[in-house]
PDB file of C-alpha atoms in Angstrom:
ATOM      1  CA  GLN A   1      27.807 -71.958  38.079  1.00  0.00           C
ATOM      2  CA  TYR A   2      24.247 -73.271  37.624  1.00  0.00           C
ATOM      3  CA  GLU A   3      24.362 -77.045  38.124  1.00  0.00           C
ATOM      4  CA  ASP A   4      21.388 -77.783  35.847  1.00  0.00           C
ATOM      5  CA  THR A   5      22.586 -75.806  32.841  1.00  0.00           C
ATOM      6  CA  ARG A   6      26.367 -75.857  33.469  1.00  0.00           C
ATOM      7  CA  VAL A   7      26.716 -72.178  32.612  1.00  0.00           C
ATOM      8  CA  TYR A   8      28.423 -69.461  34.613  1.00  0.00           C
ATOM      9  CA  TRP A   9      26.634 -66.401  35.950  1.00  0.00           C
ATOM     10  CA  PHE A  10      27.376 -63.411  38.146  1.00  0.00           C
ATOM     11  CA  ASN A  11      26.866 -63.769  41.890  1.00  0.00           C
ATOM     12  CA  HIS A  12      24.775 -60.764  42.892  1.00  0.00           C
ATOM     13  CA  ILE A  13      25.769 -61.134  46.555  1.00  0.00           C
ATOM     14  CA  SER A  14      29.463 -61.557  45.805  1.00  0.00           C
ATOM     15  CA  LEU A  15      31.943 -59.927  48.180  1.00  0.00           C
ATOM     16  CA  GLU A  16      34.667 -59.918  45.535  1.00  0.00           C
ATOM     17  CA  ASN A  17      36.249 -56.660  44.471  1.00  0.00           C
ATOM     18  CA  GLU A  18      34.859 -55.186  41.253  1.00  0.00           C
ATOM     19  CA  LEU A  19      38.374 -55.266  39.803  1.00  0.00           C
ATOM     20  CA  GLU A  20      38.195 -59.057  39.720  1.00  0.00           C
ATOM     21  CA  PHE A  21      35.101 -58.942  37.494  1.00  0.00           C
ATOM     22  CA  GLU A  22      36.843 -56.352  35.342  1.00  0.00           C
ATOM     23  CA  LEU A  23      39.837 -58.685  35.025  1.00  0.00           C
ATOM     24  CA  ILE A  24      37.585 -61.491  33.745  1.00  0.00           C
ATOM     25  CA  GLY A  25      36.241 -59.106  31.110  1.00  0.00           C
ATOM     26  CA  VAL A  26      39.783 -58.207  30.084  1.00  0.00           C
ATOM     27  CA  LEU A  27      40.685 -61.909  29.786  1.00  0.00           C
ATOM     28  CA  LEU A  28      37.705 -62.557  27.496  1.00  0.00           C
ATOM     29  CA  GLY A  29      38.706 -59.605  25.347  1.00  0.00           C
ATOM     30  CA  LEU A  30      42.290 -60.864  25.151  1.00  0.00           C
ATOM     31  CA  ALA A  31      41.017 -64.315  24.163  1.00  0.00           C
ATOM     32  CA  ILE A  32      39.281 -62.786  21.149  1.00  0.00           C
ATOM     33  CA  TYR A  33      42.280 -60.594  20.315  1.00  0.00           C
ATOM     34  CA  ASN A  34      44.677 -63.567  20.401  1.00  0.00           C
ATOM     35  CA  SER A  35      42.261 -66.128  18.867  1.00  0.00           C
ATOM     36  CA  VAL A  36      42.351 -68.314  21.991  1.00  0.00           C
ATOM     37  CA  ILE A  37      39.383 -70.623  22.620  1.00  0.00           C
ATOM     38  CA  LEU A  38      38.194 -70.715  26.239  1.00  0.00           C
ATOM     39  CA  ASP A  39      36.324 -73.518  27.961  1.00  0.00           C
ATOM     40  CA  LEU A  40      34.091 -70.926  29.631  1.00  0.00           C
ATOM     41  CA  HIS A  41      30.366 -71.138  29.077  1.00  0.00           C
ATOM     42  CA  PHE A  42      28.174 -68.129  29.733  1.00  0.00           C
ATOM     43  CA  PRO A  43      24.523 -68.000  28.700  1.00  0.00           C
ATOM     44  CA  LEU A  44      23.992 -66.115  25.452  1.00  0.00           C
ATOM     45  CA  VAL A  45      22.413 -63.218  27.369  1.00  0.00           C
ATOM     46  CA  VAL A  46      25.899 -62.199  28.593  1.00  0.00           C
ATOM     47  CA  TYR A  47      26.988 -61.515  25.023  1.00  0.00           C
ATOM     48  CA  LYS A  48      23.697 -59.785  24.287  1.00  0.00           C
ATOM     49  CA  LYS A  49      24.238 -57.464  27.237  1.00  0.00           C
ATOM     50  CA  LEU A  50      27.793 -56.728  26.105  1.00  0.00           C
ATOM     51  CA  MET A  51      26.333 -55.542  22.802  1.00  0.00           C
ATOM     52  CA  GLY A  52      23.606 -53.453  24.391  1.00  0.00           C
ATOM     53  CA  TYR A  53      20.601 -55.763  23.976  1.00  0.00           C
ATOM     54  CA  THR A  54      17.835 -55.760  26.592  1.00  0.00           C
ATOM     55  CA  PRO A  55      17.303 -59.217  28.179  1.00  0.00           C
ATOM     56  CA  THR A  56      13.901 -60.901  27.908  1.00  0.00           C
ATOM     57  CA  LEU A  57      12.167 -63.928  29.403  1.00  0.00           C
ATOM     58  CA  GLU A  58      13.487 -66.083  26.545  1.00  0.00           C
ATOM     59  CA  ASP A  59      17.043 -65.315  27.665  1.00  0.00           C
ATOM     60  CA  LEU A  60      16.302 -66.728  31.106  1.00  0.00           C
ATOM     61  CA  TYR A  61      15.687 -70.236  29.693  1.00  0.00           C
ATOM     62  CA  GLN A  62      19.383 -70.869  29.060  1.00  0.00           C
ATOM     63  CA  LEU A  63      20.301 -69.736  32.563  1.00  0.00           C
ATOM     64  CA  ASN A  64      17.462 -71.077  34.715  1.00  0.00           C
ATOM     65  CA  PRO A  65      14.971 -73.067  32.604  1.00  0.00           C
ATOM     66  CA  GLN A  66      12.793 -74.090  35.561  1.00  0.00           C
ATOM     67  CA  LEU A  67      12.240 -70.503  36.673  1.00  0.00           C
ATOM     68  CA  ALA A  68      11.688 -69.375  33.080  1.00  0.00           C
ATOM     69  CA  LYS A  69       9.079 -72.095  32.566  1.00  0.00           C
ATOM     70  CA  GLY A  70       7.340 -71.123  35.806  1.00  0.00           C
ATOM     71  CA  LEU A  71       7.119 -67.489  34.735  1.00  0.00           C
ATOM     72  CA  ASN A  72       5.870 -68.487  31.295  1.00  0.00           C
ATOM     73  CA  ASP A  73       3.203 -70.706  32.914  1.00  0.00           C
ATOM     74  CA  LEU A  74       2.140 -67.704  34.984  1.00  0.00           C
ATOM     75  CA  LEU A  75       1.670 -65.648  31.831  1.00  0.00           C
ATOM     76  CA  ARG A  76      -0.395 -68.372  30.148  1.00  0.00           C
ATOM     77  CA  TYR A  77      -2.493 -69.350  33.168  1.00  0.00           C
ATOM     78  CA  GLU A  78      -6.211 -69.170  32.393  1.00  0.00           C
ATOM     79  CA  GLY A  79      -7.520 -69.155  35.985  1.00  0.00           C
ATOM     80  CA  ASP A  80      -7.477 -66.515  38.703  1.00  0.00           C
ATOM     81  CA  VAL A  81      -3.804 -65.603  39.101  1.00  0.00           C
ATOM     82  CA  GLU A  82      -4.234 -63.604  42.313  1.00  0.00           C
ATOM     83  CA  ARG A  83      -6.177 -66.364  44.087  1.00  0.00           C
ATOM     84  CA  ASP A  84      -4.205 -69.378  42.822  1.00  0.00           C
ATOM     85  CA  PHE A  85      -0.617 -68.080  42.802  1.00  0.00           C
ATOM     86  CA  CYS A  86      -0.748 -65.786  45.833  1.00  0.00           C
ATOM     87  CA  ARG A  87       2.212 -63.733  44.586  1.00  0.00           C
ATOM     88  CA  THR A  88       3.104 -60.115  45.207  1.00  0.00           C
ATOM     89  CA  PHE A  89       5.612 -57.802  43.525  1.00  0.00           C
ATOM     90  CA  GLN A  90       8.188 -58.933  46.045  1.00  0.00           C
ATOM     91  CA  VAL A  91      10.863 -61.580  45.473  1.00  0.00           C
ATOM     92  CA  SER A  92      13.138 -63.320  47.957  1.00  0.00           C
ATOM     93  CA  TYR A  93      16.667 -64.685  47.913  1.00  0.00           C
ATOM     94  CA  GLU A  94      19.151 -66.010  50.445  1.00  0.00           C
ATOM     95  CA  VAL A  95      22.269 -64.271  51.717  1.00  0.00           C
ATOM     96  CA  PHE A  96      24.348 -66.529  53.980  1.00  0.00           C
ATOM     97  CA  ASP A  97      21.278 -68.523  55.015  1.00  0.00           C
ATOM     98  CA  GLN A  98      19.285 -65.354  55.692  1.00  0.00           C
ATOM     99  CA  VAL A  99      16.199 -64.606  53.567  1.00  0.00           C
ATOM    100  CA  VAL A 100      16.256 -61.143  51.981  1.00  0.00           C
ATOM    101  CA  ASN A 101      13.162 -59.615  50.371  1.00  0.00           C
ATOM    102  CA  TYR A 102      13.239 -57.217  47.450  1.00  0.00           C
ATOM    103  CA  ASN A 103      10.332 -55.159  46.117  1.00  0.00           C
ATOM    104  CA  LEU A 104      10.200 -55.030  42.334  1.00  0.00           C
ATOM    105  CA  LYS A 105       8.317 -51.735  42.636  1.00  0.00           C
ATOM    106  CA  PRO A 106       7.420 -49.430  45.549  1.00  0.00           C
ATOM    107  CA  ASN A 107       5.258 -51.224  48.133  1.00  0.00           C
ATOM    108  CA  GLY A 108       5.563 -54.374  46.056  1.00  0.00           C
ATOM    109  CA  ASP A 109       4.971 -56.565  49.076  1.00  0.00           C
ATOM    110  CA  LYS A 110       1.438 -55.145  49.297  1.00  0.00           C
ATOM    111  CA  LEU A 111       0.693 -55.322  45.573  1.00  0.00           C
ATOM    112  CA  PRO A 112      -0.723 -58.710  44.462  1.00  0.00           C
ATOM    113  CA  VAL A 113       0.048 -60.182  41.061  1.00  0.00           C
ATOM    114  CA  THR A 114      -3.175 -60.403  39.066  1.00  0.00           C
ATOM    115  CA  ASN A 115      -4.269 -61.368  35.583  1.00  0.00           C
ATOM    116  CA  ALA A 116      -4.076 -57.697  34.655  1.00  0.00           C
ATOM    117  CA  ASN A 117      -0.524 -56.955  35.879  1.00  0.00           C
ATOM    118  CA  ARG A 118       1.243 -60.339  35.536  1.00  0.00           C
ATOM    119  CA  HIS A 119       3.102 -59.249  32.394  1.00  0.00           C
ATOM    120  CA  GLU A 120       4.513 -56.289  34.307  1.00  0.00           C
ATOM    121  CA  PHE A 121       5.551 -58.616  37.154  1.00  0.00           C
ATOM    122  CA  VAL A 122       7.386 -60.996  34.817  1.00  0.00           C
ATOM    123  CA  THR A 123       9.117 -58.125  33.015  1.00  0.00           C
ATOM    124  CA  LEU A 124      10.272 -56.529  36.275  1.00  0.00           C
ATOM    125  CA  TYR A 125      11.382 -59.888  37.692  1.00  0.00           C
ATOM    126  CA  VAL A 126      13.421 -60.777  34.591  1.00  0.00           C
ATOM    127  CA  GLN A 127      15.016 -57.328  34.477  1.00  0.00           C
ATOM    128  CA  TRP A 128      15.928 -57.600  38.152  1.00  0.00           C
ATOM    129  CA  LEU A 129      17.448 -61.064  37.670  1.00  0.00           C
ATOM    130  CA  LEU A 130      19.406 -60.267  34.525  1.00  0.00           C
ATOM    131  CA  ASN A 131      20.142 -56.564  35.039  1.00  0.00           C
ATOM    132  CA  GLN A 132      19.616 -54.761  38.337  1.00  0.00           C
ATOM    133  CA  SER A 133      20.724 -57.542  40.717  1.00  0.00           C
ATOM    134  CA  ILE A 134      24.131 -57.867  39.003  1.00  0.00           C
ATOM    135  CA  GLU A 135      24.546 -54.270  37.879  1.00  0.00           C
ATOM    136  CA  LYS A 136      27.866 -53.608  39.679  1.00  0.00           C
ATOM    137  CA  GLN A 137      29.438 -56.928  38.767  1.00  0.00           C
ATOM    138  CA  PHE A 138      28.424 -56.812  35.119  1.00  0.00           C
ATOM    139  CA  ALA A 139      29.399 -53.164  34.706  1.00  0.00           C
ATOM    140  CA  ALA A 140      32.928 -54.000  35.876  1.00  0.00           C
ATOM    141  CA  PHE A 141      33.027 -57.084  33.629  1.00  0.00           C
ATOM    142  CA  ALA A 142      31.829 -55.096  30.596  1.00  0.00           C
ATOM    143  CA  ARG A 143      34.302 -52.306  31.327  1.00  0.00           C
ATOM    144  CA  GLY A 144      37.175 -54.779  31.204  1.00  0.00           C
ATOM    145  CA  PHE A 145      35.901 -56.444  28.037  1.00  0.00           C
ATOM    146  CA  HIS A 146      35.374 -53.177  26.162  1.00  0.00           C
ATOM    147  CA  ARG A 147      38.807 -51.970  27.219  1.00  0.00           C
ATOM    148  CA  VAL A 148      40.226 -54.636  24.892  1.00  0.00           C
ATOM    149  CA  CYS A 149      37.449 -55.200  22.348  1.00  0.00           C
ATOM    150  CA  GLY A 150      35.476 -51.975  22.336  1.00  0.00           C
ATOM    151  CA  GLY A 151      34.738 -49.761  19.359  1.00  0.00           C
ATOM    152  CA  GLN A 152      32.779 -49.932  16.133  1.00  0.00           C
ATOM    153  CA  ALA A 153      34.108 -53.361  15.145  1.00  0.00           C
ATOM    154  CA  LEU A 154      32.080 -55.054  17.873  1.00  0.00           C
ATOM    155  CA  SER A 155      28.835 -53.902  16.260  1.00  0.00           C
ATOM    156  CA  LEU A 156      29.648 -56.011  13.195  1.00  0.00           C
ATOM    157  CA  PHE A 157      28.966 -59.217  15.160  1.00  0.00           C
ATOM    158  CA  ARG A 158      25.804 -60.849  16.404  1.00  0.00           C
ATOM    159  CA  PRO A 159      25.803 -62.135  20.006  1.00  0.00           C
ATOM    160  CA  GLU A 160      25.968 -65.723  18.709  1.00  0.00           C
ATOM    161  CA  GLU A 161      29.075 -64.889  16.678  1.00  0.00           C
ATOM    162  CA  LEU A 162      30.704 -63.215  19.662  1.00  0.00           C
ATOM    163  CA  GLU A 163      30.138 -66.402  21.665  1.00  0.00           C
ATOM    164  CA  LEU A 164      31.753 -68.458  18.889  1.00  0.00           C
ATOM    165  CA  LEU A 165      34.826 -66.212  18.937  1.00  0.00           C
ATOM    166  CA  ILE A 166      35.319 -66.919  22.632  1.00  0.00           C
ATOM    167  CA  CYS A 167      34.074 -70.494  23.048  1.00  0.00           C
ATOM    168  CA  GLY A 168      34.609 -71.862  19.571  1.00  0.00           C
ATOM    169  CA  SER A 169      32.287 -74.018  17.508  1.00  0.00           C
ATOM    170  CA  PRO A 170      30.852 -77.353  18.732  1.00  0.00           C
ATOM    171  CA  GLU A 171      31.062 -78.802  15.204  1.00  0.00           C
ATOM    172  CA  LEU A 172      33.895 -81.357  15.007  1.00  0.00           C
ATOM    173  CA  ASN A 173      35.186 -82.177  11.521  1.00  0.00           C
ATOM    174  CA  PHE A 174      38.116 -84.537  12.116  1.00  0.00           C
ATOM    175  CA  ASP A 175      38.548 -85.124   8.375  1.00  0.00           C
ATOM    176  CA  ALA A 176      39.534 -81.454   8.073  1.00  0.00           C
ATOM    177  CA  LEU A 177      41.840 -81.822  11.079  1.00  0.00           C
ATOM    178  CA  GLU A 178      43.612 -84.807   9.518  1.00  0.00           C
ATOM    179  CA  LYS A 179      44.259 -82.834   6.330  1.00  0.00           C
ATOM    180  CA  VAL A 180      46.058 -80.018   8.163  1.00  0.00           C
ATOM    181  CA  CYS A 181      47.806 -82.145  10.790  1.00  0.00           C
ATOM    182  CA  LYS A 182      51.602 -81.837  10.934  1.00  0.00           C
ATOM    183  CA  TYR A 183      54.075 -84.528  11.992  1.00  0.00           C
ATOM    184  CA  GLU A 184      57.506 -84.402  13.612  1.00  0.00           C
ATOM    185  CA  ASN A 185      60.355 -86.624  14.836  1.00  0.00           C
ATOM    186  CA  GLY A 186      59.970 -89.328  12.207  1.00  0.00           C
ATOM    187  CA  TYR A 187      56.217 -89.467  11.784  1.00  0.00           C
ATOM    188  CA  SER A 188      54.466 -88.746   8.488  1.00  0.00           C
ATOM    189  CA  ALA A 189      50.975 -89.109   7.098  1.00  0.00           C
ATOM    190  CA  SER A 190      51.927 -92.493   5.622  1.00  0.00           C
ATOM    191  CA  HIS A 191      53.462 -93.931   8.778  1.00  0.00           C
ATOM    192  CA  LYS A 192      51.602 -97.028  10.005  1.00  0.00           C
ATOM    193  CA  ILE A 193      51.131 -95.579  13.500  1.00  0.00           C
ATOM    194  CA  ILE A 194      49.605 -92.424  12.070  1.00  0.00           C
ATOM    195  CA  ARG A 195      47.356 -94.362   9.694  1.00  0.00           C
ATOM    196  CA  SER A 196      46.168 -96.503  12.626  1.00  0.00           C
ATOM    197  CA  PHE A 197      45.657 -93.403  14.776  1.00  0.00           C
ATOM    198  CA  TRP A 198      43.362 -91.690  12.275  1.00  0.00           C
ATOM    199  CA  GLU A 199      41.504 -94.924  11.522  1.00  0.00           C
ATOM    200  CA  ILE A 200      40.671 -95.278  15.213  1.00  0.00           C
ATOM    201  CA  VAL A 201      39.636 -91.615  15.435  1.00  0.00           C
ATOM    202  CA  HIS A 202      37.311 -91.843  12.423  1.00  0.00           C
ATOM    203  CA  THR A 203      35.794 -95.297  12.904  1.00  0.00           C
ATOM    204  CA  GLU A 204      35.989 -96.289  16.562  1.00  0.00           C
ATOM    205  CA  LEU A 205      35.761 -93.157  18.697  1.00  0.00           C
ATOM    206  CA  THR A 206      32.326 -91.833  19.580  1.00  0.00           C
ATOM    207  CA  LEU A 207      31.607 -88.098  19.431  1.00  0.00           C
ATOM    208  CA  PRO A 208      32.103 -87.670  23.208  1.00  0.00           C
ATOM    209  CA  GLU A 209      35.405 -89.551  22.934  1.00  0.00           C
ATOM    210  CA  ARG A 210      36.540 -87.332  20.050  1.00  0.00           C
ATOM    211  CA  LYS A 211      35.768 -84.311  22.200  1.00  0.00           C
ATOM    212  CA  LYS A 212      37.879 -85.824  24.958  1.00  0.00           C
ATOM    213  CA  LEU A 213      40.743 -86.339  22.511  1.00  0.00           C
ATOM    214  CA  LEU A 214      40.506 -82.734  21.369  1.00  0.00           C
ATOM    215  CA  PHE A 215      40.411 -81.567  24.984  1.00  0.00           C
ATOM    216  CA  PHE A 216      43.425 -83.750  25.830  1.00  0.00           C
ATOM    217  CA  VAL A 217      45.536 -82.194  23.087  1.00  0.00           C
ATOM    218  CA  THR A 218      44.315 -78.586  23.011  1.00  0.00           C
ATOM    219  CA  GLY A 219      42.766 -77.986  26.451  1.00  0.00           C
ATOM    220  CA  SER A 220      39.315 -77.389  24.962  1.00  0.00           C
ATOM    221  CA  ASP A 221      36.681 -79.520  23.258  1.00  0.00           C
ATOM    222  CA  ARG A 222      35.601 -76.542  21.149  1.00  0.00           C
ATOM    223  CA  VAL A 223      37.134 -75.483  17.850  1.00  0.00           C
ATOM    224  CA  PRO A 224      37.957 -72.140  16.202  1.00  0.00           C
ATOM    225  CA  ILE A 225      35.080 -70.347  14.522  1.00  0.00           C
ATOM    226  CA  LYS A 226      36.441 -71.367  11.095  1.00  0.00           C
ATOM    227  CA  GLY A 227      36.596 -75.047  12.044  1.00  0.00           C
ATOM    228  CA  LEU A 228      39.204 -77.697  12.844  1.00  0.00           C
ATOM    229  CA  GLY A 229      40.798 -77.143   9.444  1.00  0.00           C
ATOM    230  CA  THR A 230      42.381 -73.944  10.792  1.00  0.00           C
ATOM    231  CA  LEU A 231      43.806 -75.553  13.937  1.00  0.00           C
ATOM    232  CA  ASN A 232      47.568 -75.989  14.275  1.00  0.00           C
ATOM    233  CA  PHE A 233      47.576 -79.691  15.274  1.00  0.00           C
ATOM    234  CA  VAL A 234      50.852 -81.570  15.582  1.00  0.00           C
ATOM    235  CA  VAL A 235      51.561 -85.278  16.244  1.00  0.00           C
ATOM    236  CA  ILE A 236      55.102 -85.952  17.484  1.00  0.00           C
ATOM    237  CA  ARG A 237      56.908 -89.250  17.866  1.00  0.00           C
ATOM    238  CA  ASN A 238      57.752 -89.606  21.542  1.00  0.00           C
ATOM    239  CA  GLY A 239      60.916 -91.705  21.379  1.00  0.00           C
ATOM    240  CA  GLY A 240      61.104 -95.370  20.403  1.00  0.00           C
ATOM    241  CA  ASP A 241      58.443 -98.044  20.740  1.00  0.00           C
ATOM    242  CA  SER A 242      57.318 -98.486  24.331  1.00  0.00           C
ATOM    243  CA  ASN A 243      54.266 -98.988  26.541  1.00  0.00           C
ATOM    244  CA  ARG A 244      54.289 -95.324  27.497  1.00  0.00           C
ATOM    245  CA  LEU A 245      50.853 -93.668  27.366  1.00  0.00           C
ATOM    246  CA  PRO A 246      50.274 -90.693  25.037  1.00  0.00           C
ATOM    247  CA  THR A 247      50.983 -87.228  26.435  1.00  0.00           C
ATOM    248  CA  SER A 248      50.335 -83.739  25.148  1.00  0.00           C
ATOM    249  CA  HIS A 249      51.483 -80.130  25.206  1.00  0.00           C
ATOM    250  CA  THR A 250      48.166 -78.278  25.291  1.00  0.00           C
ATOM    251  CA  CYS A 251      49.812 -74.855  24.894  1.00  0.00           C
ATOM    252  CA  PHE A 252      51.089 -75.908  21.473  1.00  0.00           C
ATOM    253  CA  ASN A 253      48.350 -78.373  20.415  1.00  0.00           C
ATOM    254  CA  GLN A 254      50.887 -81.200  20.292  1.00  0.00           C
ATOM    255  CA  LEU A 255      50.113 -84.890  20.756  1.00  0.00           C
ATOM    256  CA  LEU A 256      53.051 -87.101  21.698  1.00  0.00           C
ATOM    257  CA  LEU A 257      52.734 -90.756  20.623  1.00  0.00           C
TER     258      LEU A 257
END
């Protein structure tokens, strides 16, 4: 996981078996098939790659904005790129505290980046980061995903819509949730506890606190693609009056008060 952006990405030096990446792909496919929202945040480029799109520099911003900005600055630099940047067509990364060099093209370590070839350098670098370096891991992941959700139907979605199917929508409409909420064990919409509960939710809780409430009850602070009005949300009376704190059954979206 990238600490700055809080998104997950594939470890290109991972020693894990490819079957484990395939299993993750299967789980994402099953989440779509069973309409289960996952608290799993990939950059949008993952969904683009699943649908056959070619990654670009713009896709790198969501994953590593500092690197993306640096590459964009290189493209827009008006001075002498070769003299001032001193870059070649070779990139470096660490493997267990050991520096490993990789040539983006044959003899890349001897080929300087200049004003004339900087666009080629950026293109090759981005393709290596988002494609070649994780080719085995992503291929296994995609194989698992398409095993469950492959076929013509996938082409009906845009990458953004595919992300919504898996992660849900960030839009929180608690008025819609109140309208579809169900009550059990003596509670009803007119009960004073329930009226107080919704009044606090609507007037006193901040947006981050509402997200925490949703996460507490459902296990995710995201909502189905069609909104909170389609969520099966249940408030259950948890025995008689007491000082007991609220609890929840996240598997069933049940709040016990």
